[in-house]
XYZ file of C-alpha atoms in Angstrom:
114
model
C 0.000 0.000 0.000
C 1.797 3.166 -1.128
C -0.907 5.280 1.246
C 0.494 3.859 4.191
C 2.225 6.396 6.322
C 4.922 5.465 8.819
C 5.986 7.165 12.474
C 8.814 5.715 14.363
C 7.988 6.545 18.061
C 11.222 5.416 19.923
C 10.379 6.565 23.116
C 6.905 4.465 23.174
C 8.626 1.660 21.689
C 6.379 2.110 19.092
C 6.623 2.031 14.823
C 2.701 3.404 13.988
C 1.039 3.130 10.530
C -1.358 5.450 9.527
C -3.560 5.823 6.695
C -5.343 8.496 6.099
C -4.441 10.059 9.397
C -5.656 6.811 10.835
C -3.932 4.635 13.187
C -3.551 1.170 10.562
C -1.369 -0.373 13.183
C 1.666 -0.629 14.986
C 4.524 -2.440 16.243
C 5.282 -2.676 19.985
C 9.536 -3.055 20.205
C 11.921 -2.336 22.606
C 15.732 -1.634 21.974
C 18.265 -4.795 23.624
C 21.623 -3.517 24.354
C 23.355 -6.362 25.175
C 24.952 -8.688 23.880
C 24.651 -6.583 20.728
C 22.367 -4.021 19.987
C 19.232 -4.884 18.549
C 15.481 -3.427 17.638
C 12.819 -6.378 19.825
C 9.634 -6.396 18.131
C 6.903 -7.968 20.471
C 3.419 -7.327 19.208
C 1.909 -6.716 15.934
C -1.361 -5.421 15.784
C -3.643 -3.978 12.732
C -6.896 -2.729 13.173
C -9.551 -5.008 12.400
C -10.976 -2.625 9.423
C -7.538 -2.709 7.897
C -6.559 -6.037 8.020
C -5.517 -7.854 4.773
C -4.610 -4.512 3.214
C -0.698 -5.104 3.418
C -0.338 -3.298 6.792
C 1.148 -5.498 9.075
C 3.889 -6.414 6.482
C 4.555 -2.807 5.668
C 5.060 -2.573 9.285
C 7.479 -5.590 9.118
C 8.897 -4.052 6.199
C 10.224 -0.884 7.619
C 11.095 -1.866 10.949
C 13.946 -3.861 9.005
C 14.654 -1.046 6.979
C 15.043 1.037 10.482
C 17.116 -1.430 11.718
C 19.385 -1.707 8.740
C 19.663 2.087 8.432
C 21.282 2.270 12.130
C 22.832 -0.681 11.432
C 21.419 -3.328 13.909
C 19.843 -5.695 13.468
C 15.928 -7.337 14.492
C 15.244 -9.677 17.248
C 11.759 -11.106 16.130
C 9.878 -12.024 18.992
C 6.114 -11.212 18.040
C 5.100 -14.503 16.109
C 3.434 -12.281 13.022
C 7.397 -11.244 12.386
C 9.006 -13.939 12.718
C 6.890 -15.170 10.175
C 7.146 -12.369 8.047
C 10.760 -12.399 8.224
C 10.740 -16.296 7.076
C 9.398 -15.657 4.098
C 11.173 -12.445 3.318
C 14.585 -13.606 4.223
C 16.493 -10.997 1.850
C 14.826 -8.401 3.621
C 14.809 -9.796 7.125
C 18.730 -11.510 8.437
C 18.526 -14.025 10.461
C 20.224 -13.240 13.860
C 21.628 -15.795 16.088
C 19.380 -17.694 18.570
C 21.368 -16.305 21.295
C 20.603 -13.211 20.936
C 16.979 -14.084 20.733
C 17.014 -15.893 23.906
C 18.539 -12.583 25.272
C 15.363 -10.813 24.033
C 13.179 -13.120 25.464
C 14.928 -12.667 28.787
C 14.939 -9.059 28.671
C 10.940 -9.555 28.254
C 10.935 -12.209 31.271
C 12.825 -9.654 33.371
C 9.938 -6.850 32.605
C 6.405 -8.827 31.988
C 4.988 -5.304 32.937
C 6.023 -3.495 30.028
C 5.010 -6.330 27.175
C-alpha cells in the first residue's frame, strides 16, 4: 500500500502506521543492548478494518529497513514477524538464537512493560 504512512515513536517503543491520518497499526519493540544491539519487536497489531490490506507487512517491512539504516539488526519475537521475516529472508537476516534468547529474557525480566 503506497498510502500507508509510517511514524517511528522510539520513546513508546512504538513504529505506527497510519492511513489516512488513521492509526492502521503498529509495532510494539523495545531496543536490547546487550549482547549486541538490537530493535525487539513484540506485538503486531492492525486494526480489524484494515486487516488484509498489506499493513502489518509494511510494518514488518520498515522496521527492518530502520534497523538496517542504524545498522542493527531485528530480534523477532512477536510470532506475526518472525513469520514475516521467514518468508522475506532478503529483507529480514537471520540473527543468532542467542541473541533471541537474550530478548526473550529481557521480556521475562519486565512482563509489565510487554
Amino acid at each position: 500500500m503506497s498510502d500507508i504512512e509510517m511514524h517511528d515513536d522510539r520513546d513508546a517503543g512504538l513504529l505506527i502506521a497510519r492511513t489516512g491520518g488513521d492509526i492502521a497499526g503498529y509495532i510494539q519493540y523495545f531496543v536490547l543492548e546487550e549482547p549486541q544491539r538490537a530493535l525487539v519487536p513484540v506485538h503486531t497489531i492492525v486494526e480489524p478494518a484494515q486487516e488484509g490490506k498489506g499493513i502489518g507487512g509494511s510494518l514488518a517491512r520498515e522496521l527492518y529497513a530502520i534497523a538496517a539504516r542504524e545498522a542493527i539488526v531485528v530480534a523477532p519475537l512477536c510470532p506475526f514477524v518472525v513469520e514475516w521475516a521467514a518468508r522475506h529472508p532478503g529483507e529480514a537476516p537471520a540473527v543468532p538464537d542467542t541473541l533471541v534468547e537474550a530478548a526473550k529474557a529481557a521480556v521475562a525480566d519486565h512482563p509489565e512493560l510487554y
